[in-house]
Amino acid sequence: MSKEKNETKKTNKSRNITIAIFAGLVLGILFGLFMPGRYEGVLPLVELISSLYMNALRMMIYPLVFCSLIVGIQGIGSVSATGKIGLQSVLYFVGTTLLASLLGLFLPQALGLGKGVSIAMKEVDVAATEFTSLLDTVKNLIPANPFASFVNGDMLQVLVFAIIVGITCLVIKEKADPFVKVCEAVNDISVKIISVVMYFTPIGVFCSISAVVYANGTETIIALASVLITLYITMFLYVLIVYGGMVRVIGKCSIREFFITVMPAALNAFGTCSSSATLPISKRCADELGVPNEISSLALPLGATVNMDAVSIVMSFMIVFFANACGVHVSLGMMVVVMLSNTLLSIGTPGVPGGAIASFAALASIAGLPAGIMGVYISVNTLCDMGATCANVLGDIACAVAMKKTVKLEKDT
């Protein structure tokens, strides 16, 4: 009976936080849209609180990711099982990103998105993401200086370093116990801090979203309303069909339960435009869905780095939209090239606000679009990024829930 009461109390607390975050999101959007001139003086305060909130989340990202991964690998108990979880995660994310790229290229083309639209362009200097060979990509996975990877925020290198250290701890067994115990303590401390930060999430989301909406203004939102509405509908259907289907068919989890439980992470991602900063909240949601730490500690950080399905949809949508608006013909062959390039660039896009801008500049150049479109794209990037980040975070957690059934841990057998 006591256990049931605790579960009910936990569920009610989670629901209350979700409602509070949603209220903060809605009020923030309204405040940003209708903030009259006399309230402009509060904008620095709003931005300050937003920065403090984001820093509080980011403060614990890398300690949580590194130590949680070490602890998770120890819980897996074998090198082969660790490899199985990592491989399944990567295959899932690459596969869904390819699907998202296909959808993003062919759907807007079929809808004739951008045809008959006139765009006023201005030159903007944006450094495009450079393509590197597969060999260079693999070479850069191994950090020459692990401490620099933490300082520079290179999540992929931090992940690889943590996996190497975690597997080594498995190999040397009891000799690594003191280090593993330290990681367990740091992991517990990180989780506790995140739990406290969660109570301030409604305020953080309110301040983050109001500053974003105020900066963009109603004119920008209305000017590209059609493409944004179509984009959001596409991402919503993609999340519902692809991720919802994955959770229901493979994860054997109720779709309703899944979306209710992950709502705090989804709303935080929408308000902050950062899948990396939402990672601690995603981890908590995965725990509530019964995903073992051994799986979530590896799949979720990988997802925050590799899973950019919605970013892929956004970039594909915008390439087709701008091509039609500018009268640039994109052939079937070019669409395939853009799709493959999009997949590679999306995977390399950092999970932080504005991370897709440099990638889009590279894709626009490949598709032969005029450089002036970057000014228009940048003006709506944040509005696109909000929905894309939300969808990506849901995909990360959906992968973890699905792997709960597809990965057999030693303790399950």
Short mmCIF file of C-alpha atoms in Angstrom, two decimals:
data_model
loop_
_atom_site.label_atom_id
_atom_site.label_comp_id
_atom_site.label_asym_id
_atom_site.label_seq_id
_atom_site.Cartn_x
_atom_site.Cartn_y
_atom_site.Cartn_z
CA MET A 1 0.00 0.00 0.00
CA SER A 2 2.85 2.33 0.87
CA LYS A 3 4.48 1.59 -2.48
CA GLU A 4 1.25 2.44 -4.33
CA LYS A 5 0.98 5.73 -2.43
CA ASN A 6 4.57 6.63 -3.33
CA GLU A 7 3.91 5.86 -7.02
CA THR A 8 0.73 7.97 -6.96
CA LYS A 9 2.57 10.83 -5.27
CA LYS A 10 5.38 10.59 -7.84
CA THR A 11 2.87 10.60 -10.73
CA ASN A 12 1.01 13.61 -9.31
CA LYS A 13 4.26 15.53 -8.81
CA SER A 14 5.31 14.79 -12.41
CA ARG A 15 1.89 15.89 -13.70
CA ASN A 16 2.02 19.13 -11.69
CA ILE A 17 5.48 19.97 -13.04
CA THR A 18 4.28 19.28 -16.59
CA ILE A 19 1.27 21.59 -16.15
CA ALA A 20 3.49 24.29 -14.66
CA ILE A 21 5.99 24.03 -17.54
CA PHE A 22 3.17 24.20 -20.10
CA ALA A 23 1.73 27.27 -18.35
CA GLY A 24 5.17 28.91 -18.39
CA LEU A 25 5.50 28.12 -22.09
CA VAL A 26 2.11 29.61 -23.04
CA LEU A 27 2.53 32.68 -20.84
CA GLY A 28 6.05 33.20 -22.20
CA ILE A 29 4.80 33.14 -25.81
CA LEU A 30 2.02 35.61 -24.98
CA PHE A 31 4.39 37.87 -23.05
CA GLY A 32 6.90 37.83 -25.92
CA LEU A 33 4.23 38.59 -28.55
CA PHE A 34 2.40 41.34 -26.72
CA MET A 35 5.15 42.85 -24.60
CA PRO A 36 4.44 46.60 -24.89
CA GLY A 37 7.21 49.15 -25.12
CA ARG A 38 6.96 50.15 -21.47
CA TYR A 39 7.93 46.60 -20.44
CA GLU A 40 11.08 46.48 -22.59
CA GLY A 41 13.04 47.39 -19.49
CA VAL A 42 12.38 43.93 -18.04
CA LEU A 43 13.93 42.21 -21.07
CA PRO A 44 17.48 42.20 -19.58
CA LEU A 45 16.06 40.56 -16.44
CA VAL A 46 14.19 37.96 -18.51
CA GLU A 47 17.35 37.17 -20.51
CA LEU A 48 19.38 36.98 -17.27
CA ILE A 49 17.00 34.43 -15.71
CA SER A 50 16.96 32.47 -18.98
CA SER A 51 20.76 32.36 -19.01
CA LEU A 52 20.93 31.28 -15.35
CA TYR A 53 18.44 28.49 -16.00
CA MET A 54 20.28 27.24 -19.10
CA ASN A 55 23.61 27.37 -17.27
CA ALA A 56 22.15 25.39 -14.36
CA LEU A 57 21.14 22.63 -16.77
CA ARG A 58 24.37 22.73 -18.78
CA MET A 59 26.41 22.69 -15.57
CA MET A 60 25.46 19.06 -14.96
CA ILE A 61 25.31 17.74 -18.55
CA TYR A 62 28.84 16.44 -18.86
CA PRO A 63 29.30 15.13 -15.29
CA LEU A 64 25.94 13.35 -15.66
CA VAL A 65 26.69 11.94 -19.13
CA PHE A 66 30.20 10.78 -18.29
CA CYS A 67 29.48 9.24 -14.89
CA SER A 68 26.08 7.83 -15.85
CA LEU A 69 27.70 6.11 -18.82
CA ILE A 70 30.48 4.64 -16.67
CA VAL A 71 27.93 3.37 -14.13
CA GLY A 72 25.67 2.10 -16.89
CA ILE A 73 28.44 0.11 -18.56
CA GLN A 74 29.31 -1.49 -15.22
CA GLY A 75 25.66 -2.44 -14.82
CA ILE A 76 25.61 -4.01 -18.30
CA GLY A 77 28.36 -6.29 -17.12
CA SER A 78 30.01 -7.23 -20.42
CA VAL A 79 31.79 -5.59 -23.33
CA SER A 80 29.62 -7.39 -25.90
CA ALA A 81 26.37 -6.14 -24.35
CA THR A 82 27.73 -2.57 -24.27
CA GLY A 83 28.57 -2.82 -27.96
CA LYS A 84 25.10 -4.20 -28.69
CA ILE A 85 23.38 -1.21 -27.03
CA GLY A 86 25.62 1.30 -28.80
CA LEU A 87 25.20 -0.36 -32.20
CA GLN A 88 21.42 -0.59 -31.91
CA SER A 89 21.22 3.08 -30.90
CA VAL A 90 23.32 4.28 -33.84
CA LEU A 91 21.45 2.10 -36.36
CA TYR A 92 18.13 3.43 -35.05
CA PHE A 93 19.18 7.07 -35.25
CA VAL A 94 20.79 6.81 -38.70
CA GLY A 95 17.79 4.91 -40.07
CA THR A 96 15.21 7.39 -38.78
CA THR A 97 17.32 10.35 -39.98
CA LEU A 98 17.38 8.90 -43.52
CA LEU A 99 13.60 8.47 -43.34
CA ALA A 100 13.20 12.04 -42.12
CA SER A 101 15.37 13.36 -44.96
CA LEU A 102 13.26 11.50 -47.54
CA LEU A 103 10.06 12.86 -46.04
CA GLY A 104 11.44 16.39 -45.89
CA LEU A 105 12.51 16.36 -49.54
CA PHE A 106 9.54 14.78 -51.26
CA LEU A 107 6.59 16.06 -49.20
CA PRO A 108 7.20 19.82 -49.69
CA GLN A 109 7.91 19.15 -53.37
CA ALA A 110 4.59 17.33 -53.69
CA LEU A 111 2.82 20.20 -51.91
CA GLY A 112 4.50 22.78 -54.13
CA LEU A 113 5.72 24.61 -51.06
CA GLY A 114 7.27 27.97 -51.88
CA LYS A 115 5.83 28.31 -55.39
CA GLY A 116 4.50 31.79 -56.06
CA VAL A 117 6.28 33.17 -52.98
CA SER A 118 8.39 36.31 -53.28
CA ILE A 119 11.30 36.60 -50.86
CA ALA A 120 13.21 39.76 -50.02
CA MET A 121 16.78 38.65 -49.49
CA LYS A 122 19.79 40.25 -47.89
CA GLU A 123 23.38 39.09 -47.77
CA VAL A 124 24.47 37.46 -44.53
CA ASP A 125 27.94 36.11 -43.88
CA VAL A 126 27.57 32.57 -42.54
CA ALA A 127 30.36 30.01 -42.42
CA ALA A 128 29.02 26.77 -43.86
CA THR A 129 29.77 23.46 -42.20
CA GLU A 130 32.58 21.73 -44.05
CA PHE A 131 32.23 18.17 -45.22
CA THR A 132 34.82 15.75 -43.96
CA SER A 133 35.50 12.27 -45.17
CA LEU A 134 34.26 9.26 -43.22
CA LEU A 135 37.87 8.55 -42.23
CA ASP A 136 38.27 12.08 -40.83
CA THR A 137 35.01 11.73 -38.92
CA VAL A 138 36.17 8.48 -37.35
CA LYS A 139 39.60 9.95 -36.59
CA ASN A 140 38.02 12.88 -34.72
CA LEU A 141 35.99 10.54 -32.52
CA ILE A 142 39.04 9.78 -30.37
CA PRO A 143 39.85 12.84 -28.24
CA ALA A 144 43.56 13.72 -28.21
CA ASN A 145 42.83 15.72 -25.06
CA PRO A 146 39.78 14.44 -23.14
CA PHE A 147 39.77 17.48 -20.86
CA ALA A 148 39.59 19.77 -23.89
CA SER A 149 36.55 17.76 -25.08
CA PHE A 150 34.78 18.57 -21.80
CA VAL A 151 35.79 22.25 -21.96
CA ASN A 152 34.83 22.65 -25.64
CA GLY A 153 31.55 20.78 -25.19
CA ASP A 154 32.31 18.08 -27.78
CA MET A 155 29.64 15.58 -26.73
CA LEU A 156 30.65 12.87 -29.21
CA GLN A 157 34.26 12.82 -27.98
CA VAL A 158 33.08 12.80 -24.36
CA LEU A 159 30.86 9.82 -25.15
CA VAL A 160 33.69 7.91 -26.82
CA PHE A 161 36.06 8.68 -23.95
CA ALA A 162 33.47 7.54 -21.39
CA ILE A 163 32.86 4.30 -23.30
CA ILE A 164 36.60 3.60 -23.49
CA VAL A 165 37.02 4.24 -19.76
CA GLY A 166 33.89 2.27 -18.89
CA ILE A 167 34.92 -0.78 -20.92
CA THR A 168 38.42 -0.62 -19.42
CA CYS A 169 36.87 -0.61 -15.95
CA LEU A 170 34.96 -3.77 -16.92
CA VAL A 171 38.17 -5.45 -18.06
CA ILE A 172 40.26 -4.67 -14.97
CA LYS A 173 37.28 -5.42 -12.66
CA GLU A 174 37.87 -4.84 -8.92
CA LYS A 175 40.93 -2.64 -9.53
CA ALA A 176 38.56 -0.02 -10.96
CA ASP A 177 36.13 -0.17 -8.01
CA PRO A 178 37.35 3.05 -6.29
CA PHE A 179 36.96 5.02 -9.53
CA VAL A 180 33.55 3.48 -10.25
CA LYS A 181 32.35 4.40 -6.74
CA VAL A 182 33.39 8.02 -7.34
CA CYS A 183 31.44 7.99 -10.62
CA GLU A 184 28.40 6.55 -8.83
CA ALA A 185 28.59 9.34 -6.23
CA VAL A 186 28.96 12.07 -8.89
CA ASN A 187 26.07 10.53 -10.84
CA ASP A 188 23.83 10.60 -7.75
CA ILE A 189 24.84 14.19 -7.00
CA SER A 190 24.10 15.21 -10.61
CA VAL A 191 20.67 13.57 -10.54
CA LYS A 192 19.82 15.32 -7.26
CA ILE A 193 20.86 18.73 -8.60
CA ILE A 194 18.79 18.17 -11.75
CA SER A 195 15.79 17.23 -9.60
CA VAL A 196 16.05 20.60 -7.85
CA VAL A 197 16.54 22.50 -11.13
CA MET A 198 13.34 20.83 -12.43
CA TYR A 199 11.28 22.91 -9.99
CA PHE A 200 12.56 26.09 -11.67
CA THR A 201 11.90 24.81 -15.20
CA PRO A 202 8.54 26.64 -15.62
CA ILE A 203 10.28 29.97 -14.88
CA GLY A 204 13.25 29.08 -17.09
CA VAL A 205 11.00 28.09 -20.00
CA PHE A 206 8.90 31.26 -19.58
CA CYS A 207 11.96 33.50 -19.78
CA SER A 208 13.62 31.54 -22.62
CA ILE A 209 10.57 31.47 -24.89
CA SER A 210 9.46 35.07 -24.24
CA ALA A 211 12.90 36.42 -25.19
CA VAL A 212 12.90 34.30 -28.39
CA VAL A 213 9.39 35.34 -29.46
CA TYR A 214 10.04 39.01 -28.66
CA ALA A 215 13.26 38.99 -30.71
CA ASN A 216 11.55 37.50 -33.78
CA GLY A 217 8.34 39.53 -33.58
CA THR A 218 4.94 38.91 -35.12
CA GLU A 219 5.93 40.10 -38.62
CA THR A 220 8.47 37.31 -39.10
CA ILE A 221 6.05 34.71 -37.78
CA ILE A 222 3.22 35.82 -40.11
CA ALA A 223 5.47 36.21 -43.18
CA LEU A 224 6.45 32.54 -43.21
CA ALA A 225 3.36 31.17 -41.46
CA SER A 226 2.43 28.72 -44.24
CA VAL A 227 5.78 26.93 -44.34
CA LEU A 228 6.04 26.92 -40.54
CA ILE A 229 2.53 25.48 -40.11
CA THR A 230 3.20 22.78 -42.72
CA LEU A 231 6.56 22.03 -41.10
CA TYR A 232 5.05 21.68 -37.62
CA ILE A 233 2.23 19.45 -38.88
CA THR A 234 4.80 17.23 -40.61
CA MET A 235 6.95 16.96 -37.48
CA PHE A 236 3.88 16.23 -35.34
CA LEU A 237 2.76 13.40 -37.65
CA TYR A 238 6.33 12.08 -37.84
CA VAL A 239 6.58 11.96 -34.04
CA LEU A 240 3.14 10.38 -33.66
CA ILE A 241 3.54 7.74 -36.39
CA VAL A 242 7.26 6.90 -36.31
CA TYR A 243 8.13 7.40 -32.63
CA GLY A 244 4.67 6.47 -31.34
CA GLY A 245 4.70 3.33 -33.49
CA MET A 246 8.19 2.44 -32.28
CA VAL A 247 7.14 2.81 -28.65
CA ARG A 248 3.92 0.83 -29.09
CA VAL A 249 5.05 -1.96 -31.44
CA ILE A 250 8.62 -2.54 -30.25
CA GLY A 251 8.65 -1.05 -26.74
CA LYS A 252 5.22 -2.49 -25.83
CA CYS A 253 4.46 0.77 -24.06
CA SER A 254 1.20 2.72 -24.12
CA ILE A 255 1.50 5.69 -26.49
CA ARG A 256 -0.62 7.77 -24.11
CA GLU A 257 1.59 6.89 -21.13
CA PHE A 258 4.71 7.65 -23.17
CA PHE A 259 3.66 11.13 -24.28
CA ILE A 260 2.32 12.08 -20.84
CA THR A 261 5.54 11.00 -19.13
CA VAL A 262 7.93 12.69 -21.58
CA MET A 263 6.02 15.99 -21.66
CA PRO A 264 8.39 17.81 -19.23
CA ALA A 265 11.37 17.01 -21.48
CA ALA A 266 9.41 17.92 -24.65
CA LEU A 267 8.27 21.29 -23.28
CA ASN A 268 11.73 22.12 -21.94
CA ALA A 269 13.27 21.27 -25.32
CA PHE A 270 10.67 23.44 -27.09
CA GLY A 271 11.38 26.40 -24.82
CA THR A 272 15.18 26.15 -24.72
CA CYS A 273 15.93 24.83 -28.26
CA SER A 274 18.62 22.58 -26.81
CA SER A 275 18.50 18.78 -26.76
CA SER A 276 21.81 18.73 -24.88
CA ALA A 277 20.48 20.98 -22.10
CA THR A 278 17.32 18.84 -21.92
CA LEU A 279 19.35 15.63 -21.52
CA PRO A 280 19.09 15.47 -17.71
CA ILE A 281 15.30 15.84 -17.88
CA SER A 282 15.13 13.23 -20.68
CA LYS A 283 17.04 10.84 -18.44
CA ARG A 284 14.54 11.36 -15.65
CA CYS A 285 11.60 10.74 -18.00
CA ALA A 286 13.23 7.54 -19.28
CA ASP A 287 13.66 6.37 -15.69
CA GLU A 288 9.94 6.93 -15.07
CA LEU A 289 9.16 4.82 -18.16
CA GLY A 290 11.13 1.95 -16.68
CA VAL A 291 14.12 2.15 -19.01
CA PRO A 292 17.16 0.57 -17.31
CA ASN A 293 20.02 2.96 -16.55
CA GLU A 294 22.34 0.68 -18.55
CA ILE A 295 20.36 1.56 -21.70
CA SER A 296 19.34 5.19 -21.08
CA SER A 297 22.84 6.25 -19.96
CA LEU A 298 24.19 5.32 -23.42
CA ALA A 299 21.21 5.76 -25.77
CA LEU A 300 20.13 9.23 -24.59
CA PRO A 301 23.53 11.00 -24.83
CA LEU A 302 24.05 9.34 -28.22
CA GLY A 303 20.63 10.60 -29.27
CA ALA A 304 21.36 14.16 -28.14
CA THR A 305 24.44 14.05 -30.39
CA VAL A 306 23.40 11.85 -33.32
CA ASN A 307 19.60 11.92 -33.52
CA MET A 308 18.67 14.97 -35.58
CA ASP A 309 15.60 13.64 -37.42
CA ALA A 310 13.56 16.82 -37.11
CA VAL A 311 16.54 19.02 -37.98
CA SER A 312 16.85 16.93 -41.13
CA ILE A 313 13.16 17.55 -41.93
CA VAL A 314 13.57 21.29 -41.31
CA MET A 315 16.62 21.61 -43.56
CA SER A 316 15.02 19.52 -46.34
CA PHE A 317 11.81 21.54 -46.12
CA MET A 318 13.65 24.83 -46.30
CA ILE A 319 15.85 23.73 -49.24
CA VAL A 320 12.77 22.83 -51.31
CA PHE A 321 10.87 25.93 -50.14
CA PHE A 322 13.66 28.33 -51.05
CA ALA A 323 14.40 26.51 -54.32
CA ASN A 324 10.77 26.90 -55.43
CA ALA A 325 10.59 30.50 -54.21
CA CYS A 326 13.81 31.44 -56.02
CA GLY A 327 12.97 29.50 -59.19
CA VAL A 328 15.90 27.08 -58.77
CA HIS A 329 15.21 23.64 -60.23
CA VAL A 330 16.31 20.80 -57.95
CA SER A 331 16.60 17.60 -60.02
CA LEU A 332 15.94 14.11 -58.69
CA GLY A 333 19.69 13.40 -58.68
CA MET A 334 20.36 16.59 -56.73
CA MET A 335 17.59 15.68 -54.29
CA VAL A 336 19.34 12.37 -53.57
CA VAL A 337 22.66 14.18 -53.04
CA VAL A 338 20.97 16.70 -50.73
CA MET A 339 19.26 13.87 -48.83
CA LEU A 340 22.52 11.99 -48.19
CA SER A 341 24.39 15.20 -47.34
CA ASN A 342 21.51 16.22 -45.10
CA THR A 343 21.76 12.95 -43.19
CA LEU A 344 25.50 13.41 -42.57
CA LEU A 345 25.17 17.09 -41.66
CA SER A 346 22.16 16.49 -39.39
CA ILE A 347 24.08 13.86 -37.44
CA GLY A 348 26.92 16.33 -37.02
CA THR A 349 24.67 19.20 -35.95
CA PRO A 350 25.29 20.12 -32.29
CA GLY A 351 22.27 19.88 -30.00
CA VAL A 352 22.37 23.56 -29.07
CA PRO A 353 20.33 26.61 -30.17
CA GLY A 354 21.26 27.71 -33.70
CA GLY A 355 23.33 24.59 -34.36
CA ALA A 356 21.63 23.97 -37.73
CA ILE A 357 22.52 27.33 -39.33
CA ALA A 358 26.00 26.36 -40.52
CA SER A 359 24.70 22.99 -41.76
CA PHE A 360 21.91 24.66 -43.73
CA ALA A 361 24.45 27.04 -45.32
CA ALA A 362 26.36 24.00 -46.62
CA LEU A 363 23.19 22.37 -47.99
CA ALA A 364 22.05 25.60 -49.66
CA SER A 365 25.41 25.83 -51.41
CA ILE A 366 25.14 22.22 -52.62
CA ALA A 367 21.63 22.83 -53.97
CA GLY A 368 22.81 25.96 -55.82
CA LEU A 369 20.61 28.41 -53.90
CA PRO A 370 21.50 32.13 -53.73
CA ALA A 371 23.47 33.15 -50.65
CA GLY A 372 20.87 35.81 -49.80
CA ILE A 373 18.39 33.23 -48.55
CA MET A 374 20.47 32.82 -45.39
CA GLY A 375 19.14 36.12 -44.05
CA VAL A 376 15.57 34.83 -44.36
CA TYR A 377 16.45 31.42 -42.95
CA ILE A 378 18.22 32.88 -39.93
CA SER A 379 15.16 35.02 -39.16
CA VAL A 380 13.00 31.89 -38.73
CA ASN A 381 15.66 29.43 -37.60
CA THR A 382 14.73 29.67 -33.93
CA LEU A 383 11.03 29.18 -34.70
CA CYS A 384 11.90 26.02 -36.64
CA ASP A 385 14.45 24.95 -34.05
CA MET A 386 11.91 24.96 -31.21
CA GLY A 387 9.72 22.28 -32.80
CA ALA A 388 12.69 20.34 -34.18
CA THR A 389 14.43 20.11 -30.79
CA CYS A 390 11.20 18.97 -29.15
CA ALA A 391 10.75 16.21 -31.76
CA ASN A 392 14.40 15.10 -31.50
CA VAL A 393 14.18 14.74 -27.73
CA LEU A 394 11.03 12.61 -28.09
CA GLY A 395 12.93 10.45 -30.58
CA ASP A 396 15.81 9.97 -28.13
CA ILE A 397 13.48 8.73 -25.40
CA ALA A 398 11.46 6.60 -27.86
CA CYS A 399 14.67 4.83 -28.87
CA ALA A 400 15.50 4.08 -25.23
CA VAL A 401 11.98 2.74 -24.60
CA ALA A 402 12.17 0.50 -27.70
CA MET A 403 15.60 -0.82 -26.69
CA LYS A 404 14.18 -1.77 -23.31
CA LYS A 405 12.62 -4.71 -25.18
CA THR A 406 15.20 -5.35 -27.91
CA VAL A 407 18.29 -5.43 -25.67
CA LYS A 408 18.52 -8.33 -23.27
CA LEU A 409 20.65 -7.48 -20.25
CA GLU A 410 22.37 -10.17 -18.21
CA LYS A 411 20.16 -9.51 -15.20
CA ASP A 412 17.07 -10.09 -17.40
CA THR A 413 18.11 -13.61 -18.27
#
